[in-house]
Short mmCIF file of C-alpha atoms and ligand atoms in Angstrom, two decimals:
data_model
loop_
_atom_site.label_atom_id
_atom_site.label_comp_id
_atom_site.label_asym_id
_atom_site.label_seq_id
_atom_site.Cartn_x
_atom_site.Cartn_y
_atom_site.Cartn_z
CA MET A 1 26.02 19.95 19.13
CA ALA A 2 23.43 17.19 19.11
CA TYR A 3 24.64 13.66 18.48
CA ARG A 4 23.63 12.51 15.00
CA ILE A 5 21.95 9.20 14.36
CA PHE A 6 21.69 7.15 11.20
CA LEU A 7 18.80 4.69 11.59
CA GLN A 8 18.19 1.86 9.18
CA THR A 9 15.08 -0.32 9.32
CA PHE A 10 14.79 -3.93 8.16
CA GLY A 11 11.67 -6.10 8.05
CA CYS A 12 7.98 -5.58 8.51
CA GLN A 13 5.63 -2.61 8.94
CA MET A 14 5.76 -3.11 12.71
CA ASN A 15 9.50 -2.43 12.56
CA GLU A 16 8.90 0.69 10.46
CA TYR A 17 6.46 1.83 13.12
CA ASP A 18 8.92 1.01 15.92
CA SER A 19 11.58 3.08 14.14
CA GLU A 20 9.13 6.00 14.21
CA LEU A 21 8.79 5.47 17.99
CA VAL A 22 12.58 5.34 18.36
CA ARG A 23 12.97 8.58 16.40
CA SER A 24 10.41 10.24 18.64
CA LEU A 25 12.05 9.01 21.87
CA LEU A 26 15.51 10.09 20.71
CA LYS A 27 14.47 13.49 19.33
CA ALA A 28 12.77 14.24 22.66
CA ARG A 29 16.20 13.77 24.29
CA GLY A 30 17.95 16.10 21.85
CA PHE A 31 19.40 13.63 19.34
CA ALA A 32 19.39 14.61 15.67
CA PHE A 33 18.95 12.32 12.67
CA THR A 34 20.97 12.19 9.48
CA GLU A 35 20.49 10.41 6.17
CA ASP A 36 24.26 10.24 5.74
CA GLN A 37 25.98 7.31 7.43
CA GLU A 38 29.38 9.01 7.00
CA GLU A 39 28.52 11.93 9.30
CA ALA A 40 26.68 9.90 11.96
CA ASP A 41 27.88 9.54 15.56
CA VAL A 42 25.59 6.56 16.03
CA ILE A 43 24.47 3.91 13.57
CA LEU A 44 21.33 2.04 14.59
CA MET A 45 19.89 -0.99 12.83
CA ASN A 46 16.32 -1.93 13.63
CA THR A 47 16.43 -5.60 12.73
CA CYS A 48 14.17 -8.48 11.75
CA ALA A 49 14.67 -12.13 12.69
CA ILE A 50 11.76 -13.75 10.87
CA ARG A 51 13.79 -15.52 8.18
CA GLU A 52 17.42 -16.33 7.56
CA HIS A 53 17.60 -13.85 4.69
CA ALA A 54 16.75 -10.89 6.97
CA HIS A 55 19.24 -12.18 9.50
CA ASN A 56 22.06 -12.47 6.93
CA ARG A 57 21.44 -8.93 5.68
CA VAL A 58 22.07 -7.56 9.16
CA PHE A 59 25.28 -9.56 9.57
CA SER A 60 26.59 -8.33 6.22
CA HIS A 61 25.79 -4.72 7.22
CA LEU A 62 27.62 -5.23 10.50
CA ALA A 63 30.65 -6.53 8.61
CA LYS A 64 30.72 -3.32 6.54
CA LEU A 65 30.58 -1.18 9.68
CA LYS A 66 33.81 -2.71 11.01
CA THR A 67 35.96 -0.55 8.72
CA LEU A 68 33.98 2.59 9.51
CA LYS A 69 34.32 1.96 13.22
CA ARG A 70 38.09 1.48 12.92
CA GLN A 71 38.38 4.90 11.23
CA ARG A 72 36.54 6.97 13.83
CA ASN A 73 34.54 7.07 17.04
CA LEU A 74 31.26 5.45 16.20
CA VAL A 75 28.57 3.87 18.34
CA VAL A 76 26.76 0.91 16.78
CA GLY A 77 23.38 -0.22 18.07
CA VAL A 78 21.30 -3.25 17.10
CA LEU A 79 17.59 -2.88 17.86
CA GLY A 80 14.53 -5.04 17.38
CA CYS A 81 13.94 -8.74 16.93
CA MET A 82 17.52 -9.84 16.26
CA ALA A 83 18.78 -7.98 19.31
CA GLN A 84 16.20 -9.85 21.35
CA ASN A 85 16.81 -13.21 19.77
CA LEU A 86 20.57 -13.22 19.47
CA LYS A 87 21.61 -11.28 22.53
CA THR A 88 24.40 -13.65 23.62
CA GLU A 89 25.55 -14.47 20.11
CA LEU A 90 25.70 -10.79 19.14
CA THR A 91 27.53 -9.69 22.28
CA GLU A 92 30.05 -12.52 21.98
CA THR A 93 30.71 -12.57 18.24
CA GLN A 94 30.23 -8.90 17.34
CA PRO A 95 32.44 -6.76 19.59
CA LEU A 96 31.66 -3.76 17.41
CA VAL A 97 28.07 -3.70 18.73
CA ASP A 98 27.87 -1.24 21.62
CA VAL A 99 24.16 -1.23 22.35
CA LEU A 100 21.57 -4.01 22.03
CA VAL A 101 17.92 -3.12 22.58
CA GLY A 102 14.95 -5.44 22.04
CA PRO A 103 11.43 -4.36 20.97
CA ASP A 104 10.31 -3.66 24.55
CA GLY A 105 13.38 -1.68 25.61
CA TYR A 106 13.23 1.48 23.50
CA ARG A 107 12.48 3.81 26.41
CA ARG A 108 15.97 3.00 27.74
CA LEU A 109 17.69 3.65 24.40
CA PRO A 110 18.51 7.38 24.88
CA ASP A 111 20.35 6.75 28.19
CA LEU A 112 22.17 3.73 26.83
CA LEU A 113 23.36 5.70 23.80
CA ILE A 114 24.60 8.60 25.93
CA SER A 115 26.57 6.16 28.14
CA ALA A 116 28.02 4.48 25.06
CA ILE A 117 29.02 7.80 23.42
CA GLU A 118 30.33 9.57 26.51
CA HIS A 119 31.71 6.68 28.59
CA GLN A 120 32.23 3.91 26.00
CA ALA A 121 29.87 1.77 28.11
CA LYS A 122 28.18 -1.23 26.52
CA GLY A 123 24.39 -1.20 26.89
CA LEU A 124 21.82 -3.96 26.96
CA ALA A 125 18.01 -3.74 27.22
CA VAL A 126 16.56 -7.06 26.16
CA ASP A 127 13.94 -7.78 28.81
CA LEU A 128 10.52 -8.54 27.40
CA SER A 129 7.60 -6.79 29.04
CA GLU A 130 4.04 -7.91 29.61
CA TYR A 131 2.81 -4.31 29.56
CA GLU A 132 4.89 -2.07 27.30
CA THR A 133 2.73 -0.62 24.51
CA TYR A 134 4.56 2.72 24.19
CA GLU A 135 1.45 4.55 25.36
CA GLN A 136 1.80 8.38 25.19
CA ILE A 137 4.61 8.29 22.64
CA LEU A 138 3.62 9.86 19.39
CA PRO A 139 5.67 8.25 16.59
CA ASP A 140 7.84 10.63 14.57
CA ARG A 141 6.29 10.08 11.14
CA ALA A 142 7.39 11.51 7.82
CA ALA A 143 4.64 13.71 6.36
CA GLY A 144 2.46 11.82 3.95
CA VAL A 145 -0.82 10.15 3.24
CA ASN A 146 -0.39 6.75 4.96
CA ALA A 147 0.28 6.11 8.61
CA TRP A 148 0.61 2.99 10.74
CA ILE A 149 -0.65 2.58 14.27
CA ALA A 150 0.39 -0.46 16.33
CA VAL A 151 -2.69 -1.43 18.34
CA MET A 152 -1.28 -4.52 19.99
CA ARG A 153 2.16 -5.99 20.42
CA GLY A 154 3.47 -9.52 20.80
CA CYS A 155 1.87 -12.83 19.95
CA ASP A 156 0.59 -15.78 21.99
CA ASN A 157 -0.06 -18.11 19.08
CA PHE A 158 3.30 -19.88 18.96
CA CYS A 159 3.00 -21.12 15.39
CA THR A 160 5.78 -23.70 15.44
CA PHE A 161 7.88 -22.05 12.70
CA CYS A 162 7.71 -18.52 14.08
CA VAL A 163 10.19 -16.62 16.19
CA VAL A 164 7.89 -13.66 16.92
CA PRO A 165 6.50 -14.90 20.27
CA TYR A 166 10.13 -15.13 21.47
CA THR A 167 11.35 -11.82 20.08
CA ARG A 168 8.26 -9.73 20.80
CA GLY A 169 6.84 -11.49 23.82
CA ARG A 170 3.29 -11.84 25.07
CA GLU A 171 0.24 -10.22 23.54
CA ARG A 172 -0.83 -6.89 24.98
CA SER A 173 -3.24 -4.29 23.62
CA ARG A 174 -3.10 -0.53 23.69
CA ASN A 175 -5.75 1.64 25.29
CA PRO A 176 -8.32 2.51 22.57
CA GLU A 177 -8.48 6.12 23.76
CA GLY A 178 -4.84 6.72 22.83
CA ILE A 179 -5.29 5.01 19.48
CA ILE A 180 -8.33 7.11 18.56
CA GLU A 181 -6.58 10.31 19.68
CA GLU A 182 -3.64 9.35 17.48
CA ALA A 183 -5.99 8.78 14.53
CA GLN A 184 -7.58 12.21 15.13
CA GLU A 185 -4.16 13.83 15.27
CA LEU A 186 -3.23 12.11 11.99
CA ALA A 187 -6.45 13.25 10.30
CA GLY A 188 -5.70 16.81 11.46
CA ARG A 189 -2.29 16.59 9.77
CA GLY A 190 -3.84 15.47 6.48
CA TYR A 191 -3.22 11.71 6.59
CA LYS A 192 -5.95 9.85 4.70
CA GLN A 193 -5.15 6.20 5.33
CA ILE A 194 -4.35 4.35 8.54
CA THR A 195 -3.17 0.75 8.79
CA LEU A 196 -3.76 -0.83 12.20
CA LEU A 197 -0.90 -3.15 13.04
CA GLY A 198 -0.50 -6.13 15.30
CA GLN A 199 1.24 -9.49 15.05
CA ASN A 200 -2.15 -11.02 15.70
CA VAL A 201 -4.38 -8.03 15.23
CA ASN A 202 -7.79 -9.63 15.70
CA SER A 203 -6.77 -10.73 19.21
CA TYR A 204 -6.94 -7.05 20.21
CA GLN A 205 -8.78 -6.78 23.54
CA TYR A 206 -8.82 -3.88 25.96
CA GLY A 207 -11.54 -4.12 28.58
CA THR A 208 -14.74 -4.44 26.58
CA TRP A 209 -13.09 -3.22 23.38
CA ASP A 210 -12.43 -5.86 20.74
CA PHE A 211 -10.82 -5.30 17.36
CA ALA A 212 -14.11 -4.84 15.45
CA ARG A 213 -15.11 -2.03 17.80
CA LEU A 214 -11.68 -0.44 17.62
CA ILE A 215 -11.41 -0.45 13.82
CA THR A 216 -14.92 0.99 13.53
CA ALA A 217 -14.03 3.81 15.93
CA VAL A 218 -10.86 4.61 13.96
CA ALA A 219 -12.77 4.50 10.65
CA ASP A 220 -15.33 6.93 12.14
CA VAL A 221 -12.65 9.59 12.73
CA PRO A 222 -13.54 12.50 10.41
CA GLY A 223 -10.98 12.91 7.62
CA ILE A 224 -9.70 9.31 7.71
CA GLN A 225 -10.88 7.85 4.42
CA ARG A 226 -9.32 4.41 4.40
CA VAL A 227 -8.51 2.00 7.21
CA ARG A 228 -6.67 -1.28 6.69
CA PHE A 229 -5.30 -3.84 9.15
CA THR A 230 -2.65 -6.51 9.22
CA SER A 231 -2.44 -9.39 10.07
CA PRO A 232 -5.41 -11.34 11.39
CA HIS A 233 -5.16 -15.05 12.29
CA PRO A 234 -7.79 -17.15 10.46
CA LYS A 235 -8.48 -19.31 13.53
CA ASP A 236 -10.45 -16.55 15.25
CA PHE A 237 -11.78 -14.16 12.63
CA PRO A 238 -14.80 -12.68 14.40
CA PRO A 239 -18.10 -12.16 12.50
CA ALA A 240 -18.28 -8.59 13.86
CA LEU A 241 -14.98 -7.81 12.10
CA LEU A 242 -16.36 -9.11 8.83
CA ASP A 243 -19.47 -6.94 9.36
CA ALA A 244 -17.18 -3.93 9.82
CA VAL A 245 -15.12 -4.67 6.69
CA ALA A 246 -18.19 -5.37 4.57
CA GLY A 247 -20.26 -2.50 5.89
CA HIS A 248 -18.15 0.48 6.96
CA PRO A 249 -17.59 2.99 4.17
CA HIS A 250 -14.06 3.78 5.36
CA ILE A 251 -12.75 0.28 6.05
CA CYS A 252 -11.11 -1.10 2.92
CA ARG A 253 -12.66 -4.21 1.49
CA GLN A 254 -9.34 -5.98 1.57
CA ILE A 255 -8.09 -8.62 3.98
CA HIS A 256 -4.64 -10.13 4.33
CA LEU A 257 -5.39 -13.65 5.57
CA PRO A 258 -2.22 -15.74 5.98
CA VAL A 259 -2.92 -19.41 5.18
CA GLN A 260 0.70 -20.77 5.33
CA SER A 261 -0.29 -24.17 3.83
CA GLY A 262 -3.23 -25.90 2.16
CA ASN A 263 -2.48 -29.30 3.67
CA ASN A 264 -3.95 -30.46 6.97
CA ARG A 265 -0.93 -32.42 8.20
CA VAL A 266 1.37 -29.47 7.52
CA LEU A 267 -1.09 -27.02 9.11
CA ALA A 268 -1.20 -29.20 12.23
CA GLY A 269 2.61 -29.39 12.29
CA MET A 270 2.72 -25.61 12.02
CA GLY A 271 0.31 -25.31 14.94
CA ARG A 272 -2.07 -23.13 12.96
CA CYS A 273 -5.23 -24.44 14.71
CA TYR A 274 -7.41 -24.61 11.58
CA THR A 275 -7.92 -27.10 8.79
CA ARG A 276 -7.97 -26.39 5.09
CA LYS A 277 -11.77 -26.85 5.15
CA GLU A 278 -12.18 -24.32 7.96
CA TYR A 279 -10.00 -21.79 6.14
CA VAL A 280 -11.91 -22.26 2.86
CA GLY A 281 -15.16 -21.93 4.84
CA LEU A 282 -13.97 -18.58 6.20
CA VAL A 283 -13.02 -17.40 2.71
CA ASP A 284 -16.46 -18.42 1.41
CA ASN A 285 -18.06 -16.52 4.27
CA ILE A 286 -16.02 -13.42 3.50
CA ARG A 287 -16.82 -13.59 -0.20
CA ARG A 288 -20.52 -14.14 0.37
CA ARG A 289 -20.64 -10.87 2.33
CA ALA A 290 -18.96 -8.56 -0.17
CA ASP A 291 -16.41 -8.20 -2.94
CA ILE A 292 -13.42 -8.29 -0.60
CA ALA A 293 -9.90 -8.60 -2.02
CA LEU A 294 -7.83 -11.30 -0.34
CA SER A 295 -4.08 -11.74 -0.03
CA THR A 296 -2.06 -14.28 1.91
CA ASP A 297 1.27 -15.58 3.22
CA ILE A 298 2.50 -19.08 2.35
CA ILE A 299 5.50 -21.05 3.56
CA SER A 300 6.93 -23.67 1.18
CA GLY A 301 9.19 -26.52 2.26
CA PHE A 302 8.11 -26.70 5.90
CA CYS A 303 9.52 -29.73 7.79
CA GLY A 304 8.50 -33.00 6.15
CA GLU A 305 6.39 -31.33 3.41
CA THR A 306 5.97 -33.90 0.60
CA GLU A 307 5.30 -33.04 -3.04
CA ASN A 308 1.67 -34.12 -2.60
CA GLU A 309 1.27 -31.93 0.47
CA TYR A 310 2.83 -29.03 -1.40
CA MET A 311 0.40 -29.63 -4.27
CA ASP A 312 -2.47 -29.22 -1.79
CA THR A 313 -1.23 -25.68 -1.20
CA TYR A 314 -0.82 -25.15 -4.94
CA GLY A 315 -4.41 -26.35 -5.45
CA LEU A 316 -5.67 -24.06 -2.71
CA VAL A 317 -4.07 -21.04 -4.40
CA GLN A 318 -5.73 -22.08 -7.69
CA GLU A 319 -9.06 -22.48 -5.90
CA ILE A 320 -9.04 -19.26 -3.88
CA GLU A 321 -7.41 -17.00 -6.48
CA TYR A 322 -5.89 -14.43 -4.13
CA HIS A 323 -5.27 -10.90 -5.32
CA SER A 324 -1.68 -11.34 -4.21
CA ALA A 325 0.44 -13.67 -2.10
CA PHE A 326 3.77 -13.53 -0.27
CA ILE A 327 5.48 -16.87 -0.69
CA PHE A 328 8.38 -17.75 1.59
CA LYS A 329 10.87 -20.56 1.75
CA TYR A 330 10.76 -22.23 5.18
CA SER A 331 13.66 -21.01 7.22
CA GLU A 332 14.39 -22.75 10.51
CA ARG A 333 14.54 -20.29 13.41
CA LYS A 334 16.52 -21.09 16.53
CA ASN A 335 14.50 -22.09 19.62
CA THR A 336 11.15 -22.28 17.82
CA ILE A 337 8.95 -25.33 18.41
CA ALA A 338 9.59 -26.58 14.88
CA ALA A 339 13.36 -26.27 15.32
CA ARG A 340 13.14 -28.35 18.50
CA LYS A 341 10.63 -30.93 17.25
CA TYR A 342 11.05 -31.50 13.53
CA PRO A 343 14.02 -31.88 11.19
CA ASP A 344 14.34 -29.19 8.52
CA ASP A 345 14.48 -31.94 5.90
CA VAL A 346 13.19 -30.51 2.61
CA PRO A 347 16.30 -30.01 0.47
CA GLU A 348 17.14 -26.39 -0.36
CA PRO A 349 16.69 -26.77 -4.18
CA VAL A 350 13.28 -28.38 -3.63
CA LYS A 351 12.20 -25.52 -1.35
CA SER A 352 13.37 -23.01 -3.95
CA GLN A 353 11.59 -24.62 -6.87
CA ARG A 354 8.38 -24.95 -4.82
CA VAL A 355 8.51 -21.23 -4.08
CA THR A 356 9.16 -20.44 -7.75
CA ARG A 357 6.23 -22.56 -8.95
CA LEU A 358 3.84 -20.86 -6.50
CA VAL A 359 5.15 -17.40 -7.39
CA GLU A 360 4.57 -18.15 -11.08
CA LEU A 361 1.06 -19.44 -10.36
CA GLN A 362 0.18 -16.38 -8.30
CA LYS A 363 1.56 -14.12 -11.03
CA THR A 364 -0.81 -15.62 -13.62
CA ILE A 365 -3.74 -15.17 -11.21
CA SER A 366 -2.80 -11.56 -10.40
CA VAL A 367 -2.33 -10.73 -14.09
CA ARG A 368 -5.72 -12.24 -14.91
CA LYS A 369 -7.43 -10.29 -12.14
CA ASN A 370 -5.74 -7.03 -13.13
CA MET A 371 -6.36 -7.53 -16.87
CA ALA A 372 -10.08 -7.98 -16.10
CA LEU A 373 -10.02 -4.31 -15.08
CA LEU A 374 -9.00 -3.05 -18.55
CA GLY A 375 -11.42 -0.30 -19.56
CA GLU A 376 -12.87 -0.06 -16.03
CA THR A 377 -12.52 2.95 -13.74
CA VAL A 378 -10.81 2.44 -10.40
CA HIS A 379 -10.73 4.88 -7.50
CA VAL A 380 -7.29 5.65 -6.27
CA LEU A 381 -5.78 7.46 -3.30
CA VAL A 382 -2.88 9.52 -4.66
CA GLU A 383 0.17 8.70 -2.55
CA GLY A 384 3.15 10.27 -4.32
CA ASN A 385 5.55 9.97 -7.22
CA ALA A 386 5.79 6.63 -8.99
CA LYS A 387 8.97 4.70 -8.12
CA LYS A 388 10.26 4.76 -11.68
CA SER A 389 9.41 8.31 -12.73
CA ARG A 390 8.72 11.67 -11.14
CA ASP A 391 6.47 12.42 -14.13
CA GLN A 392 3.97 9.83 -12.93
CA TRP A 393 1.73 9.55 -9.89
CA MET A 394 1.32 6.38 -7.83
CA GLY A 395 -1.54 5.30 -5.60
CA HIS A 396 -3.56 2.26 -4.61
CA THR A 397 -7.08 1.03 -5.17
CA GLU A 398 -9.20 0.06 -2.22
CA SER A 399 -8.21 -3.56 -2.90
CA ASN A 400 -4.57 -2.44 -2.52
CA VAL A 401 -3.47 -2.76 -6.14
CA THR A 402 -0.81 -0.23 -7.22
CA VAL A 403 -1.91 2.23 -9.92
CA VAL A 404 0.42 4.46 -11.97
CA TRP A 405 -0.56 7.28 -14.34
CA GLU A 406 0.97 10.32 -16.08
CA LYS A 407 0.97 13.64 -14.21
CA ASN A 408 -1.01 15.55 -16.79
CA HIS A 409 -3.41 17.19 -14.31
CA THR A 410 -1.56 19.85 -12.40
CA ALA A 411 -4.25 20.20 -9.71
CA THR A 412 -3.61 16.70 -8.37
CA GLN A 413 -1.88 16.32 -5.01
CA PRO A 414 -1.03 13.43 -2.70
CA GLY A 415 -4.09 12.78 -0.52
CA ASP A 416 -6.57 13.38 -3.37
CA PHE A 417 -8.83 10.64 -4.64
CA VAL A 418 -8.86 10.22 -8.41
CA SER A 419 -10.71 8.06 -10.90
CA ILE A 420 -8.41 6.25 -13.29
CA GLN A 421 -9.52 4.38 -16.37
CA VAL A 422 -7.34 1.28 -16.66
CA THR A 423 -5.47 0.97 -19.96
CA ASP A 424 -2.81 -1.61 -19.13
CA ALA A 425 -2.04 -4.11 -16.38
CA THR A 426 0.73 -6.35 -15.05
CA ALA A 427 0.69 -8.75 -12.10
CA SER A 428 1.54 -5.94 -9.71
CA THR A 429 0.45 -2.67 -11.33
CA LEU A 430 -2.45 -1.05 -13.17
CA TYR A 431 -1.70 1.76 -15.62
CA GLY A 432 -4.33 4.23 -16.76
CA THR A 433 -5.58 7.70 -17.52
CA PRO A 434 -7.49 10.10 -15.30
CA VAL A 435 -11.23 10.42 -15.76
CA SER A 436 -13.25 13.60 -14.97
CA PRO A 437 -14.35 14.93 -12.52
CA PHE A 438 -10.76 15.13 -11.43
CA PRO A 439 -9.41 15.09 -8.80
CA LEU A 440 -12.00 14.29 -6.12
CA LYS A 441 -10.78 16.52 -3.32
CA GLY A 442 -10.58 14.53 -0.11
CA VAL A 443 -13.47 12.23 -0.99
CA GLU A 444 -13.31 8.52 -1.34
CA LYS A 445 -15.76 7.24 -3.95
CA ARG A 446 -17.36 4.24 -2.35
CA ASN A 447 -18.42 1.57 -2.20
CA SER A 448 -17.62 -0.50 -5.23
CA LEU A 449 -14.04 -1.60 -5.82
CA VAL A 450 -14.48 -0.76 -9.45
CA SER A 451 -17.20 1.24 -11.06
CA LYS A 452 -18.03 2.05 -14.63
CA CYS A 453 -16.56 5.27 -16.00
CA LEU A 454 -18.37 8.26 -14.52
CA GLY A 455 -18.08 10.45 -17.58
CA PRO A 456 -17.23 14.15 -17.52
N1 5AD B 501 10.22 -19.33 7.61
C1 5AD B 501 9.60 -18.81 6.54
N2 5AD B 501 8.61 -17.93 6.61
C2 5AD B 501 8.21 -17.53 7.83
N3 5AD B 501 7.26 -16.68 8.23
C3 5AD B 501 7.28 -16.60 9.57
N4 5AD B 501 8.23 -17.40 10.06
C4 5AD B 501 8.82 -18.00 9.00
C5 5AD B 501 9.87 -18.95 8.87
N5 5AD B 501 10.49 -19.47 9.92
C6 5AD B 501 6.36 -16.00 7.29
C7 5AD B 501 4.89 -16.42 7.54
C8 5AD B 501 4.31 -15.17 8.17
C9 5AD B 501 5.12 -14.07 7.51
C10 5AD B 501 5.10 -12.77 8.21
O1 5AD B 501 6.44 -14.60 7.49
O2 5AD B 501 4.29 -16.67 6.29
O3 5AD B 501 2.92 -15.03 7.91
FE1 SF4 B 502 4.14 -15.77 14.19
FE2 SF4 B 502 1.89 -17.25 14.18
FE3 SF4 B 502 2.11 -15.13 15.86
FE4 SF4 B 502 1.87 -14.72 13.21
S1 SF4 B 502 0.31 -15.67 14.54
S2 SF4 B 502 3.34 -13.71 14.60
S3 SF4 B 502 3.00 -16.46 12.34
S4 SF4 B 502 3.32 -17.02 15.92
#
């Protein structure tokens, strides 16, 4: 009988994608997967090291596995960024971990697991590679409407707070041919939306192919209706990419543009290579071109951040009015430049209240933006059941706002595009009712984010 694997994924979309690669690699070698931890022969955790919170979650899961491992033969594997970052610490302090595999070592995972199961051998694959892009491996994706494709791996930016360059290694891009073939295969299986992933996605370069050319080629694949990407670095946002976002009917007019801070001293300390003025200039440029929804990442309480410096970030959020923002408390990561150079000196309660104040501010902005859509009709890709009720559908607008509505039209299916008239809104969700003609089979209504009601 095939060995059964329970795989749990923590962290970002790139980790979700890597778990799909891992499933594919293991299935090809005859492993089976189970949703039930109790019946698994192997428990794998694909981990994230970006902040302390993610890190602590993995340690508390490992603690729970101790009892399970005492009761029966069980192989435990830690994959991903924590495996890479904490190899010595994990091998020394966590004897229950049998296999440790970093983000560039997944091709070795099947053999290491077999040795661990059949010969109780410990396994380690934590070398970083300058070349590994998992070419030729088709991720094992659950059926659906959305798919991710990693187009480049690693990061050469070395923002001082960030562990990614150490856990995922140097930047390398995938051959565009393989990416386009994968997009065609996805379109053939009914996927409608593709998100191109990379730690520093606009650094994509393969021969003469840059990211603007790549995203255009993916968006040209027949059947793919929406293409998104995450995350670009603001220091080198190429004009050709903006042309593609503003002009291509299948590239969503939505950009996630991490700012991290609105203060120049903090930005310099973070090694972000742009000033507040340059970032605002880029935003102005983007907004002059088209109605493009913007979201961002912000870190509060970075080393030495004063109240005034924090207020510069607060003011920037007020000025730019993002659609949404992810706001994080600075969390010192071992071996990063910031950990070596600067003291982590903003007290914990101050960090927390700075995060809370920004979250509250962003909430009021998001509510205002969403409330402005009351009575308007938005075009939505139907993705599946709403989280809270199977009697409701859930999808997203082109600007990536969640929309929920009652399932009163039986013909609707995931993958359809529907027009929804907005009747209610919160900071995160629009609620509404379907508008005829309904649904729009396989067609994305473009190219306004919101249009007036079409009528019957
Ligand atoms: N502390 C807090 N947030 C961090 N991020 C990256 N490293 C850290 C850290 N050490 C955030 C950044 C990045 C997002 C993915 O995670 O905002 O854009
Ligand atoms: Fe980390 Fe900066 Fe690279 Fe993003 S660009 S992954 S924040 S080092």
